[in-house]
Amino acid sequence: MRKTRHLTFILIEEFSHLAFSCAVEPLRIANLVSEQTLYDWTLISEDGERAVCSNELVTLVHGGLGDLPKTDQLFVLSGIHMRNHVTRSLLATLRRERARGTAIGALCSGAWLLAEAGFLDGMQAAIHWEYHDAFMEAFPEVNLVRSVFVADEKHITASGGTATADLMLHLIERDHGEELAVAVADQMVYNAVRNATAKQRVSLQSRNGMRNAHLAKAIHIMRDCIESPISPSQIADGLGISTRQLERLFGKYLNTSPKKYFMELRLEKAQRLLLQTEASVTEVAMACGFESPGHFSRVYRSSFGVTPHAQKSKID
């Protein structure tokens, strides 16, 4: 009989039910396939009774933060609005466990909580792509990557959703070999298992049905210079094509102009920063390449029907 490996999951209010299922089910299936108890697990929440996920389903737990058992691996699992659930007791618990030598990781947006605790400085980490802009603004000392998971750092992180299943299959393979991991994936009817280096979002070509290298490169340039925008003619020059050719590409594949698409990218980033960070409207305007807060406010309101200040006040 192989030694049972114990995992503990701290479920943060509004946690991702998808990530939770993708974390626990591979472990259950590993036990089933191997006909051994290779893994068992404990569920913990702040109140010690239950945790409510983002789809409002209620999960009963085994205990509270003061009831953490000795465990081989502790995971913090959160979801939306994770900043609202960073409590002193949670941070104190994580720091205490780290001092005890417990292996601590995070799933979905849980990397935010580990970063708040100061665990990820100087390390690579993964978090759900929706929080990338806000995370980089809040924790510039963390080396955030777009990989689906990071398993070769002191603190394991996975970006959530099915990436959690990828991580668990990786851990099963590490603990018990490739044959068992493949058998578990087969039971899950999961034939697109990704390794840690896989990127979270599909390529621009796949996402937009594009096969044009110039268009993909143009969008990549735009994303890289949001803070200091350049003109369509400068982008075209960098690609070695004419501005008119660039405009035709955006019209054909995206039904828009380069200028309008670039502005949408900047406004999307601005909205994420307003909703997910403590940055002021002026700071967001600068981070997204707007010449003044007034100009930013007018453009933002025209696009979203609300001013940046009003958008920010919705989460205060």
PDB file of C-alpha atoms in Angstrom:
ATOM      1  CA  MET A   1       0.000   0.000   0.000  1.00  0.00           C
ATOM      2  CA  ARG A   2       1.278   3.448  -0.909  1.00  0.00           C
ATOM      3  CA  LYS A   3       1.236   6.220   1.663  1.00  0.00           C
ATOM      4  CA  THR A   4      -1.897   8.364   1.535  1.00  0.00           C
ATOM      5  CA  ARG A   5      -1.155  11.940   0.586  1.00  0.00           C
ATOM      6  CA  HIS A   6      -3.332  14.515   2.365  1.00  0.00           C
ATOM      7  CA  LEU A   7      -4.439  17.807   0.806  1.00  0.00           C
ATOM      8  CA  THR A   8      -6.262  20.679   2.492  1.00  0.00           C
ATOM      9  CA  PHE A   9      -8.309  23.253   0.599  1.00  0.00           C
ATOM     10  CA  ILE A  10      -9.184  26.618   2.133  1.00  0.00           C
ATOM     11  CA  LEU A  11     -12.347  27.656   0.314  1.00  0.00           C
ATOM     12  CA  ILE A  12     -12.678  31.438   0.116  1.00  0.00           C
ATOM     13  CA  GLU A  13     -16.170  32.900  -0.236  1.00  0.00           C
ATOM     14  CA  GLU A  14     -17.248  33.205  -3.897  1.00  0.00           C
ATOM     15  CA  PHE A  15     -14.700  30.564  -4.862  1.00  0.00           C
ATOM     16  CA  SER A  16     -14.795  28.984  -8.307  1.00  0.00           C
ATOM     17  CA  HIS A  17     -16.868  25.805  -8.268  1.00  0.00           C
ATOM     18  CA  LEU A  18     -15.313  24.726 -11.552  1.00  0.00           C
ATOM     19  CA  ALA A  19     -11.794  24.990 -10.140  1.00  0.00           C
ATOM     20  CA  PHE A  20     -12.892  23.182  -6.979  1.00  0.00           C
ATOM     21  CA  SER A  21     -14.339  20.258  -8.927  1.00  0.00           C
ATOM     22  CA  CYS A  22     -11.263  20.111 -11.148  1.00  0.00           C
ATOM     23  CA  ALA A  23      -9.105  19.930  -8.011  1.00  0.00           C
ATOM     24  CA  VAL A  24     -10.937  17.231  -6.098  1.00  0.00           C
ATOM     25  CA  GLU A  25     -12.297  14.947  -8.817  1.00  0.00           C
ATOM     26  CA  PRO A  26      -8.906  13.862 -10.208  1.00  0.00           C
ATOM     27  CA  LEU A  27      -7.903  12.868  -6.675  1.00  0.00           C
ATOM     28  CA  ARG A  28     -11.107  10.859  -6.182  1.00  0.00           C
ATOM     29  CA  ILE A  29     -10.666   9.174  -9.540  1.00  0.00           C
ATOM     30  CA  ALA A  30      -7.026   8.354  -8.753  1.00  0.00           C
ATOM     31  CA  ASN A  31      -8.244   6.484  -5.669  1.00  0.00           C
ATOM     32  CA  LEU A  32     -10.926   4.741  -7.697  1.00  0.00           C
ATOM     33  CA  VAL A  33      -8.649   3.650 -10.540  1.00  0.00           C
ATOM     34  CA  SER A  34      -5.806   2.526  -8.274  1.00  0.00           C
ATOM     35  CA  GLU A  35      -8.180   0.852  -5.794  1.00  0.00           C
ATOM     36  CA  GLN A  36      -6.154   2.508  -3.049  1.00  0.00           C
ATOM     37  CA  THR A  37      -6.579   5.621  -0.933  1.00  0.00           C
ATOM     38  CA  LEU A  38      -3.765   7.539  -2.532  1.00  0.00           C
ATOM     39  CA  TYR A  39      -5.281  10.882  -1.574  1.00  0.00           C
ATOM     40  CA  ASP A  40      -7.637  12.274   1.012  1.00  0.00           C
ATOM     41  CA  TRP A  41      -8.595  15.865   1.657  1.00  0.00           C
ATOM     42  CA  THR A  42      -9.982  18.335   4.148  1.00  0.00           C
ATOM     43  CA  LEU A  43     -12.130  21.368   3.344  1.00  0.00           C
ATOM     44  CA  ILE A  44     -11.721  24.528   5.411  1.00  0.00           C
ATOM     45  CA  SER A  45     -13.562  27.851   5.434  1.00  0.00           C
ATOM     46  CA  GLU A  46     -13.331  31.002   7.496  1.00  0.00           C
ATOM     47  CA  ASP A  47     -16.493  30.293   9.516  1.00  0.00           C
ATOM     48  CA  GLY A  48     -15.764  26.572   9.844  1.00  0.00           C
ATOM     49  CA  GLU A  49     -19.208  25.509   8.652  1.00  0.00           C
ATOM     50  CA  ARG A  50     -19.659  26.173   4.965  1.00  0.00           C
ATOM     51  CA  ALA A  51     -18.422  28.095   1.947  1.00  0.00           C
ATOM     52  CA  VAL A  52     -20.530  29.611  -0.827  1.00  0.00           C
ATOM     53  CA  CYS A  53     -19.112  29.554  -4.319  1.00  0.00           C
ATOM     54  CA  SER A  54     -19.661  32.094  -7.085  1.00  0.00           C
ATOM     55  CA  ASN A  55     -22.617  30.161  -8.524  1.00  0.00           C
ATOM     56  CA  GLU A  56     -24.241  30.258  -5.048  1.00  0.00           C
ATOM     57  CA  LEU A  57     -23.947  26.542  -4.361  1.00  0.00           C
ATOM     58  CA  VAL A  58     -23.128  25.828  -0.714  1.00  0.00           C
ATOM     59  CA  THR A  59     -20.309  23.464   0.255  1.00  0.00           C
ATOM     60  CA  LEU A  60     -20.099  22.054   3.770  1.00  0.00           C
ATOM     61  CA  VAL A  61     -16.587  22.015   5.217  1.00  0.00           C
ATOM     62  CA  HIS A  62     -14.725  20.061   7.869  1.00  0.00           C
ATOM     63  CA  GLY A  63     -13.617  23.006   9.985  1.00  0.00           C
ATOM     64  CA  GLY A  64     -12.371  26.562  10.304  1.00  0.00           C
ATOM     65  CA  LEU A  65      -8.991  28.236  10.028  1.00  0.00           C
ATOM     66  CA  GLY A  66      -8.086  27.114  13.525  1.00  0.00           C
ATOM     67  CA  ASP A  67      -8.760  23.486  12.638  1.00  0.00           C
ATOM     68  CA  LEU A  68      -6.192  22.935   9.908  1.00  0.00           C
ATOM     69  CA  PRO A  69      -4.812  19.408  10.108  1.00  0.00           C
ATOM     70  CA  LYS A  70      -1.245  18.439   9.395  1.00  0.00           C
ATOM     71  CA  THR A  71      -1.240  18.259   5.619  1.00  0.00           C
ATOM     72  CA  ASP A  72       1.069  17.441   2.737  1.00  0.00           C
ATOM     73  CA  GLN A  73      -0.267  20.279   0.594  1.00  0.00           C
ATOM     74  CA  LEU A  74      -2.429  23.293   1.424  1.00  0.00           C
ATOM     75  CA  PHE A  75      -4.268  25.108  -1.359  1.00  0.00           C
ATOM     76  CA  VAL A  76      -6.083  28.441  -1.172  1.00  0.00           C
ATOM     77  CA  LEU A  77      -8.981  28.396  -3.621  1.00  0.00           C
ATOM     78  CA  SER A  78     -10.793  31.638  -4.406  1.00  0.00           C
ATOM     79  CA  GLY A  79     -12.752  33.099  -7.298  1.00  0.00           C
ATOM     80  CA  ILE A  80     -14.355  36.448  -8.006  1.00  0.00           C
ATOM     81  CA  HIS A  81     -13.992  39.448  -5.687  1.00  0.00           C
ATOM     82  CA  MET A  82     -11.070  37.806  -3.918  1.00  0.00           C
ATOM     83  CA  ARG A  83      -9.860  41.186  -2.631  1.00  0.00           C
ATOM     84  CA  ASN A  84     -13.017  41.468  -0.540  1.00  0.00           C
ATOM     85  CA  HIS A  85     -12.120  38.284   1.332  1.00  0.00           C
ATOM     86  CA  VAL A  86      -8.530  39.028   2.370  1.00  0.00           C
ATOM     87  CA  THR A  87      -8.873  38.949   6.172  1.00  0.00           C
ATOM     88  CA  ARG A  88      -6.347  39.260   8.963  1.00  0.00           C
ATOM     89  CA  SER A  89      -7.225  35.802  10.219  1.00  0.00           C
ATOM     90  CA  LEU A  90      -6.671  34.259   6.781  1.00  0.00           C
ATOM     91  CA  LEU A  91      -3.292  35.965   6.316  1.00  0.00           C
ATOM     92  CA  ALA A  92      -2.256  35.025   9.860  1.00  0.00           C
ATOM     93  CA  THR A  93      -3.207  31.400   9.194  1.00  0.00           C
ATOM     94  CA  LEU A  94      -1.209  31.269   5.969  1.00  0.00           C
ATOM     95  CA  ARG A  95       1.839  32.811   7.615  1.00  0.00           C
ATOM     96  CA  ARG A  96       1.580  30.415  10.532  1.00  0.00           C
ATOM     97  CA  GLU A  97       1.388  27.441   8.206  1.00  0.00           C
ATOM     98  CA  ARG A  98       4.353  28.639   6.212  1.00  0.00           C
ATOM     99  CA  ALA A  99       6.342  28.966   9.437  1.00  0.00           C
ATOM    100  CA  ARG A 100       5.387  25.354  10.228  1.00  0.00           C
ATOM    101  CA  GLY A 101       6.846  24.260   6.887  1.00  0.00           C
ATOM    102  CA  THR A 102       3.518  23.475   5.207  1.00  0.00           C
ATOM    103  CA  ALA A 103       3.594  23.421   1.401  1.00  0.00           C
ATOM    104  CA  ILE A 104       1.181  26.168   0.320  1.00  0.00           C
ATOM    105  CA  GLY A 105      -0.290  26.744  -3.140  1.00  0.00           C
ATOM    106  CA  ALA A 106      -3.165  28.593  -4.768  1.00  0.00           C
ATOM    107  CA  LEU A 107      -5.858  27.889  -7.336  1.00  0.00           C
ATOM    108  CA  CYS A 108      -7.744  30.280  -9.633  1.00  0.00           C
ATOM    109  CA  SER A 109      -7.426  33.794  -8.118  1.00  0.00           C
ATOM    110  CA  GLY A 110      -5.834  32.387  -4.957  1.00  0.00           C
ATOM    111  CA  ALA A 111      -2.411  33.643  -6.055  1.00  0.00           C
ATOM    112  CA  TRP A 112      -3.678  37.121  -5.162  1.00  0.00           C
ATOM    113  CA  LEU A 113      -4.072  36.035  -1.535  1.00  0.00           C
ATOM    114  CA  LEU A 114      -0.601  34.495  -1.436  1.00  0.00           C
ATOM    115  CA  ALA A 115       0.830  37.687  -2.910  1.00  0.00           C
ATOM    116  CA  GLU A 116      -1.004  39.734  -0.253  1.00  0.00           C
ATOM    117  CA  ALA A 117       0.664  37.556   2.362  1.00  0.00           C
ATOM    118  CA  GLY A 118       4.050  38.316   0.760  1.00  0.00           C
ATOM    119  CA  PHE A 119       4.721  34.723  -0.319  1.00  0.00           C
ATOM    120  CA  LEU A 120       5.317  35.196  -4.049  1.00  0.00           C
ATOM    121  CA  ASP A 121       7.940  37.947  -4.239  1.00  0.00           C
ATOM    122  CA  GLY A 122      10.590  37.037  -6.782  1.00  0.00           C
ATOM    123  CA  MET A 123       8.736  33.897  -7.862  1.00  0.00           C
ATOM    124  CA  GLN A 124       6.803  32.881 -10.940  1.00  0.00           C
ATOM    125  CA  ALA A 125       3.066  32.592 -10.397  1.00  0.00           C
ATOM    126  CA  ALA A 126      -0.090  31.903 -12.388  1.00  0.00           C
ATOM    127  CA  ILE A 127      -3.513  33.478 -11.902  1.00  0.00           C
ATOM    128  CA  HIS A 128      -6.679  33.567 -13.997  1.00  0.00           C
ATOM    129  CA  TRP A 129      -6.043  35.769 -17.056  1.00  0.00           C
ATOM    130  CA  GLU A 130      -8.865  38.147 -16.089  1.00  0.00           C
ATOM    131  CA  TYR A 131      -6.799  39.397 -13.139  1.00  0.00           C
ATOM    132  CA  HIS A 132      -3.456  39.789 -14.911  1.00  0.00           C
ATOM    133  CA  ASP A 133      -3.515  43.564 -15.340  1.00  0.00           C
ATOM    134  CA  ALA A 134      -4.642  44.215 -11.780  1.00  0.00           C
ATOM    135  CA  PHE A 135      -2.177  41.705 -10.345  1.00  0.00           C
ATOM    136  CA  MET A 136       0.795  43.209 -12.160  1.00  0.00           C
ATOM    137  CA  GLU A 137      -0.165  46.677 -10.918  1.00  0.00           C
ATOM    138  CA  ALA A 138      -0.579  45.482  -7.328  1.00  0.00           C
ATOM    139  CA  PHE A 139       2.390  43.084  -7.120  1.00  0.00           C
ATOM    140  CA  PRO A 140       5.138  44.157  -9.536  1.00  0.00           C
ATOM    141  CA  GLU A 141       7.686  42.136  -7.560  1.00  0.00           C
ATOM    142  CA  VAL A 142       5.970  38.867  -8.568  1.00  0.00           C
ATOM    143  CA  ASN A 143       6.949  37.313 -11.907  1.00  0.00           C
ATOM    144  CA  LEU A 144       3.469  36.695 -13.273  1.00  0.00           C
ATOM    145  CA  VAL A 145       3.310  34.264 -16.196  1.00  0.00           C
ATOM    146  CA  ARG A 146       0.497  33.344 -18.564  1.00  0.00           C
ATOM    147  CA  SER A 147       1.070  29.618 -18.120  1.00  0.00           C
ATOM    148  CA  VAL A 148      -1.865  27.474 -17.029  1.00  0.00           C
ATOM    149  CA  PHE A 149       0.016  26.520 -13.871  1.00  0.00           C
ATOM    150  CA  VAL A 150       3.382  26.836 -12.146  1.00  0.00           C
ATOM    151  CA  ALA A 151       4.508  23.694 -10.329  1.00  0.00           C
ATOM    152  CA  ASP A 152       8.263  24.160  -9.997  1.00  0.00           C
ATOM    153  CA  GLU A 153       8.227  27.001  -7.474  1.00  0.00           C
ATOM    154  CA  LYS A 154       8.004  26.801  -3.692  1.00  0.00           C
ATOM    155  CA  HIS A 155       4.366  27.888  -3.951  1.00  0.00           C
ATOM    156  CA  ILE A 156       2.375  26.017  -6.615  1.00  0.00           C
ATOM    157  CA  THR A 157      -0.209  28.113  -8.472  1.00  0.00           C
ATOM    158  CA  ALA A 158      -2.831  27.288 -11.103  1.00  0.00           C
ATOM    159  CA  SER A 159      -4.882  29.735 -13.118  1.00  0.00           C
ATOM    160  CA  GLY A 160      -8.250  28.163 -12.389  1.00  0.00           C
ATOM    161  CA  GLY A 161     -10.940  26.378 -14.339  1.00  0.00           C
ATOM    162  CA  THR A 162      -9.669  23.308 -16.166  1.00  0.00           C
ATOM    163  CA  ALA A 163      -6.084  24.437 -15.547  1.00  0.00           C
ATOM    164  CA  THR A 164      -6.636  23.088 -12.040  1.00  0.00           C
ATOM    165  CA  ALA A 165      -7.255  19.644 -13.526  1.00  0.00           C
ATOM    166  CA  ASP A 166      -4.035  19.989 -15.532  1.00  0.00           C
ATOM    167  CA  LEU A 167      -2.153  20.730 -12.319  1.00  0.00           C
ATOM    168  CA  MET A 168      -3.722  17.828 -10.431  1.00  0.00           C
ATOM    169  CA  LEU A 169      -2.906  15.399 -13.231  1.00  0.00           C
ATOM    170  CA  HIS A 170       0.651  16.722 -13.155  1.00  0.00           C
ATOM    171  CA  LEU A 171       0.833  16.073  -9.399  1.00  0.00           C
ATOM    172  CA  ILE A 172      -0.639  12.586  -9.792  1.00  0.00           C
ATOM    173  CA  GLU A 173       1.968  11.781 -12.427  1.00  0.00           C
ATOM    174  CA  ARG A 174       4.701  13.146 -10.166  1.00  0.00           C
ATOM    175  CA  ASP A 175       3.492  11.055  -7.224  1.00  0.00           C
ATOM    176  CA  HIS A 176       2.461   7.841  -8.950  1.00  0.00           C
ATOM    177  CA  GLY A 177       3.619   7.843 -12.553  1.00  0.00           C
ATOM    178  CA  GLU A 178       2.347   8.639 -16.013  1.00  0.00           C
ATOM    179  CA  GLU A 179       0.227   5.502 -16.363  1.00  0.00           C
ATOM    180  CA  LEU A 180      -2.065   6.468 -13.479  1.00  0.00           C
ATOM    181  CA  ALA A 181      -2.290  10.095 -14.618  1.00  0.00           C
ATOM    182  CA  VAL A 182      -3.332   8.961 -18.101  1.00  0.00           C
ATOM    183  CA  ALA A 183      -5.901   6.567 -16.634  1.00  0.00           C
ATOM    184  CA  VAL A 184      -7.392   9.377 -14.539  1.00  0.00           C
ATOM    185  CA  ALA A 185      -7.538  11.684 -17.566  1.00  0.00           C
ATOM    186  CA  ASP A 186      -9.276   8.918 -19.525  1.00  0.00           C
ATOM    187  CA  GLN A 187     -11.893   8.527 -16.796  1.00  0.00           C
ATOM    188  CA  MET A 188     -12.474  12.284 -16.962  1.00  0.00           C
ATOM    189  CA  VAL A 189     -12.786  12.065 -20.772  1.00  0.00           C
ATOM    190  CA  TYR A 190     -10.107  14.733 -20.733  1.00  0.00           C
ATOM    191  CA  ASN A 191      -7.963  14.347 -23.826  1.00  0.00           C
ATOM    192  CA  ALA A 192      -6.469  17.846 -23.982  1.00  0.00           C
ATOM    193  CA  VAL A 193      -4.239  17.731 -20.908  1.00  0.00           C
ATOM    194  CA  ARG A 194      -1.807  20.668 -20.901  1.00  0.00           C
ATOM    195  CA  ASN A 195       1.626  20.957 -19.376  1.00  0.00           C
ATOM    196  CA  ALA A 196       2.743  23.923 -17.279  1.00  0.00           C
ATOM    197  CA  THR A 197       4.162  25.863 -20.222  1.00  0.00           C
ATOM    198  CA  ALA A 198       0.844  25.978 -22.079  1.00  0.00           C
ATOM    199  CA  LYS A 199      -0.629  29.468 -22.292  1.00  0.00           C
ATOM    200  CA  GLN A 200      -3.999  30.248 -20.748  1.00  0.00           C
ATOM    201  CA  ARG A 201      -5.669  31.860 -23.716  1.00  0.00           C
ATOM    202  CA  VAL A 202      -5.724  30.476 -27.214  1.00  0.00           C
ATOM    203  CA  SER A 203      -3.707  32.265 -29.843  1.00  0.00           C
ATOM    204  CA  LEU A 204      -4.978  35.359 -31.583  1.00  0.00           C
ATOM    205  CA  GLN A 205      -5.175  33.328 -34.771  1.00  0.00           C
ATOM    206  CA  SER A 206      -7.480  30.735 -33.168  1.00  0.00           C
ATOM    207  CA  ARG A 207      -9.534  33.241 -31.206  1.00  0.00           C
ATOM    208  CA  ASN A 208     -10.366  35.432 -34.176  1.00  0.00           C
ATOM    209  CA  GLY A 209     -10.194  32.858 -36.922  1.00  0.00           C
ATOM    210  CA  MET A 210      -7.162  34.688 -38.296  1.00  0.00           C
ATOM    211  CA  ARG A 211      -4.358  33.291 -40.347  1.00  0.00           C
ATOM    212  CA  ASN A 212      -2.679  36.595 -41.144  1.00  0.00           C
ATOM    213  CA  ALA A 213       0.673  37.058 -39.448  1.00  0.00           C
ATOM    214  CA  HIS A 214       0.681  40.845 -39.955  1.00  0.00           C
ATOM    215  CA  LEU A 215      -2.614  41.242 -38.124  1.00  0.00           C
ATOM    216  CA  ALA A 216      -1.503  39.063 -35.210  1.00  0.00           C
ATOM    217  CA  LYS A 217       1.754  41.007 -34.922  1.00  0.00           C
ATOM    218  CA  ALA A 218      -0.080  44.335 -35.072  1.00  0.00           C
ATOM    219  CA  ILE A 219      -2.310  43.359 -32.154  1.00  0.00           C
ATOM    220  CA  HIS A 220       0.712  42.119 -30.226  1.00  0.00           C
ATOM    221  CA  ILE A 221       2.396  45.504 -30.739  1.00  0.00           C
ATOM    222  CA  MET A 222      -0.716  47.285 -29.520  1.00  0.00           C
ATOM    223  CA  ARG A 223      -0.882  45.218 -26.349  1.00  0.00           C
ATOM    224  CA  ASP A 224       2.772  45.930 -25.634  1.00  0.00           C
ATOM    225  CA  CYS A 225       2.474  49.715 -25.908  1.00  0.00           C
ATOM    226  CA  ILE A 226      -0.863  50.493 -24.239  1.00  0.00           C
ATOM    227  CA  GLU A 227       0.834  52.839 -21.758  1.00  0.00           C
ATOM    228  CA  SER A 228       2.481  54.805 -24.600  1.00  0.00           C
ATOM    229  CA  PRO A 229       0.250  54.314 -27.660  1.00  0.00           C
ATOM    230  CA  ILE A 230       1.660  54.670 -31.144  1.00  0.00           C
ATOM    231  CA  SER A 231      -0.191  55.510 -34.347  1.00  0.00           C
ATOM    232  CA  PRO A 232      -1.434  53.017 -36.950  1.00  0.00           C
ATOM    233  CA  SER A 233       1.164  54.382 -39.368  1.00  0.00           C
ATOM    234  CA  GLN A 234       3.946  53.607 -36.881  1.00  0.00           C
ATOM    235  CA  ILE A 235       2.588  50.088 -36.412  1.00  0.00           C
ATOM    236  CA  ALA A 236       2.412  49.606 -40.171  1.00  0.00           C
ATOM    237  CA  ASP A 237       5.991  50.863 -40.563  1.00  0.00           C
ATOM    238  CA  GLY A 238       7.128  48.357 -37.945  1.00  0.00           C
ATOM    239  CA  LEU A 239       5.476  45.568 -39.913  1.00  0.00           C
ATOM    240  CA  GLY A 240       6.852  46.731 -43.261  1.00  0.00           C
ATOM    241  CA  ILE A 241       3.414  47.334 -44.781  1.00  0.00           C
ATOM    242  CA  SER A 242       1.419  50.448 -45.669  1.00  0.00           C
ATOM    243  CA  THR A 243      -1.117  52.041 -43.343  1.00  0.00           C
ATOM    244  CA  ARG A 244      -3.786  51.296 -45.947  1.00  0.00           C
ATOM    245  CA  GLN A 245      -2.864  47.591 -45.904  1.00  0.00           C
ATOM    246  CA  LEU A 246      -3.116  47.566 -42.116  1.00  0.00           C
ATOM    247  CA  GLU A 247      -6.557  49.179 -42.265  1.00  0.00           C
ATOM    248  CA  ARG A 248      -7.736  46.597 -44.793  1.00  0.00           C
ATOM    249  CA  LEU A 249      -6.579  43.751 -42.550  1.00  0.00           C
ATOM    250  CA  PHE A 250      -8.493  45.084 -39.530  1.00  0.00           C
ATOM    251  CA  GLY A 251     -11.555  45.707 -41.676  1.00  0.00           C
ATOM    252  CA  LYS A 252     -11.499  42.248 -43.264  1.00  0.00           C
ATOM    253  CA  TYR A 253     -10.856  40.155 -40.159  1.00  0.00           C
ATOM    254  CA  LEU A 254     -12.227  42.250 -37.277  1.00  0.00           C
ATOM    255  CA  ASN A 255     -14.686  44.604 -38.979  1.00  0.00           C
ATOM    256  CA  THR A 256     -13.062  47.628 -37.360  1.00  0.00           C
ATOM    257  CA  SER A 257     -10.192  50.060 -37.837  1.00  0.00           C
ATOM    258  CA  PRO A 258      -6.739  49.816 -36.200  1.00  0.00           C
ATOM    259  CA  LYS A 259      -7.386  53.059 -34.295  1.00  0.00           C
ATOM    260  CA  LYS A 260     -10.720  51.889 -32.916  1.00  0.00           C
ATOM    261  CA  TYR A 261      -9.400  48.431 -31.998  1.00  0.00           C
ATOM    262  CA  PHE A 262      -6.432  49.944 -30.166  1.00  0.00           C
ATOM    263  CA  MET A 263      -8.733  52.255 -28.223  1.00  0.00           C
ATOM    264  CA  GLU A 264     -10.916  49.281 -27.226  1.00  0.00           C
ATOM    265  CA  LEU A 265      -7.848  47.448 -25.898  1.00  0.00           C
ATOM    266  CA  ARG A 266      -6.886  50.484 -23.815  1.00  0.00           C
ATOM    267  CA  LEU A 267     -10.404  50.937 -22.456  1.00  0.00           C
ATOM    268  CA  GLU A 268     -10.733  47.244 -21.594  1.00  0.00           C
ATOM    269  CA  LYS A 269      -7.525  47.435 -19.583  1.00  0.00           C
ATOM    270  CA  ALA A 270      -8.722  50.651 -17.933  1.00  0.00           C
ATOM    271  CA  GLN A 271     -11.972  48.998 -16.876  1.00  0.00           C
ATOM    272  CA  ARG A 272     -10.132  46.041 -15.360  1.00  0.00           C
ATOM    273  CA  LEU A 273      -7.829  48.368 -13.414  1.00  0.00           C
ATOM    274  CA  LEU A 274     -10.746  50.450 -12.134  1.00  0.00           C
ATOM    275  CA  LEU A 275     -12.664  47.373 -10.981  1.00  0.00           C
ATOM    276  CA  GLN A 276      -9.796  45.299  -9.644  1.00  0.00           C
ATOM    277  CA  THR A 277      -7.239  47.710  -8.170  1.00  0.00           C
ATOM    278  CA  GLU A 278      -7.012  50.653  -5.805  1.00  0.00           C
ATOM    279  CA  ALA A 279      -5.401  52.843  -8.483  1.00  0.00           C
ATOM    280  CA  SER A 280      -6.869  56.321  -8.833  1.00  0.00           C
ATOM    281  CA  VAL A 281      -8.598  57.450 -12.015  1.00  0.00           C
ATOM    282  CA  THR A 282      -5.553  59.568 -12.859  1.00  0.00           C
ATOM    283  CA  GLU A 283      -3.216  56.608 -12.396  1.00  0.00           C
ATOM    284  CA  VAL A 284      -5.432  54.415 -14.575  1.00  0.00           C
ATOM    285  CA  ALA A 285      -5.535  57.092 -17.258  1.00  0.00           C
ATOM    286  CA  MET A 286      -1.741  57.236 -17.332  1.00  0.00           C
ATOM    287  CA  ALA A 287      -1.388  53.438 -17.326  1.00  0.00           C
ATOM    288  CA  CYS A 288      -3.626  53.248 -20.389  1.00  0.00           C
ATOM    289  CA  GLY A 289      -1.978  56.028 -22.368  1.00  0.00           C
ATOM    290  CA  PHE A 290      -4.489  58.857 -22.035  1.00  0.00           C
ATOM    291  CA  GLU A 291      -3.115  62.383 -22.167  1.00  0.00           C
ATOM    292  CA  SER A 292      -5.275  63.668 -19.319  1.00  0.00           C
ATOM    293  CA  PRO A 293      -7.918  62.441 -16.827  1.00  0.00           C
ATOM    294  CA  GLY A 294     -10.479  64.662 -18.544  1.00  0.00           C
ATOM    295  CA  HIS A 295      -9.892  63.111 -21.957  1.00  0.00           C
ATOM    296  CA  PHE A 296      -9.920  59.658 -20.399  1.00  0.00           C
ATOM    297  CA  SER A 297     -13.224  60.361 -18.651  1.00  0.00           C
ATOM    298  CA  ARG A 298     -14.927  61.549 -21.849  1.00  0.00           C
ATOM    299  CA  VAL A 299     -13.775  58.559 -23.894  1.00  0.00           C
ATOM    300  CA  TYR A 300     -14.592  56.083 -21.114  1.00  0.00           C
ATOM    301  CA  ARG A 301     -18.106  57.457 -20.641  1.00  0.00           C
ATOM    302  CA  SER A 302     -18.741  57.366 -24.376  1.00  0.00           C
ATOM    303  CA  SER A 303     -17.780  53.696 -24.459  1.00  0.00           C
ATOM    304  CA  PHE A 304     -19.276  52.357 -21.207  1.00  0.00           C
ATOM    305  CA  GLY A 305     -22.026  54.875 -20.444  1.00  0.00           C
ATOM    306  CA  VAL A 306     -20.511  55.725 -17.066  1.00  0.00           C
ATOM    307  CA  THR A 307     -17.578  57.868 -15.937  1.00  0.00           C
ATOM    308  CA  PRO A 308     -14.432  56.259 -14.524  1.00  0.00           C
ATOM    309  CA  HIS A 309     -15.218  57.756 -11.086  1.00  0.00           C
ATOM    310  CA  ALA A 310     -18.733  56.307 -11.162  1.00  0.00           C
ATOM    311  CA  GLN A 311     -17.370  52.935 -12.329  1.00  0.00           C
ATOM    312  CA  LYS A 312     -14.951  52.862  -9.422  1.00  0.00           C
ATOM    313  CA  SER A 313     -17.577  53.915  -6.887  1.00  0.00           C
ATOM    314  CA  LYS A 314     -19.596  50.771  -7.693  1.00  0.00           C
ATOM    315  CA  ILE A 315     -17.024  48.648  -5.847  1.00  0.00           C
ATOM    316  CA  ASP A 316     -16.287  51.040  -2.979  1.00  0.00           C
TER     317      ASP A 316
END
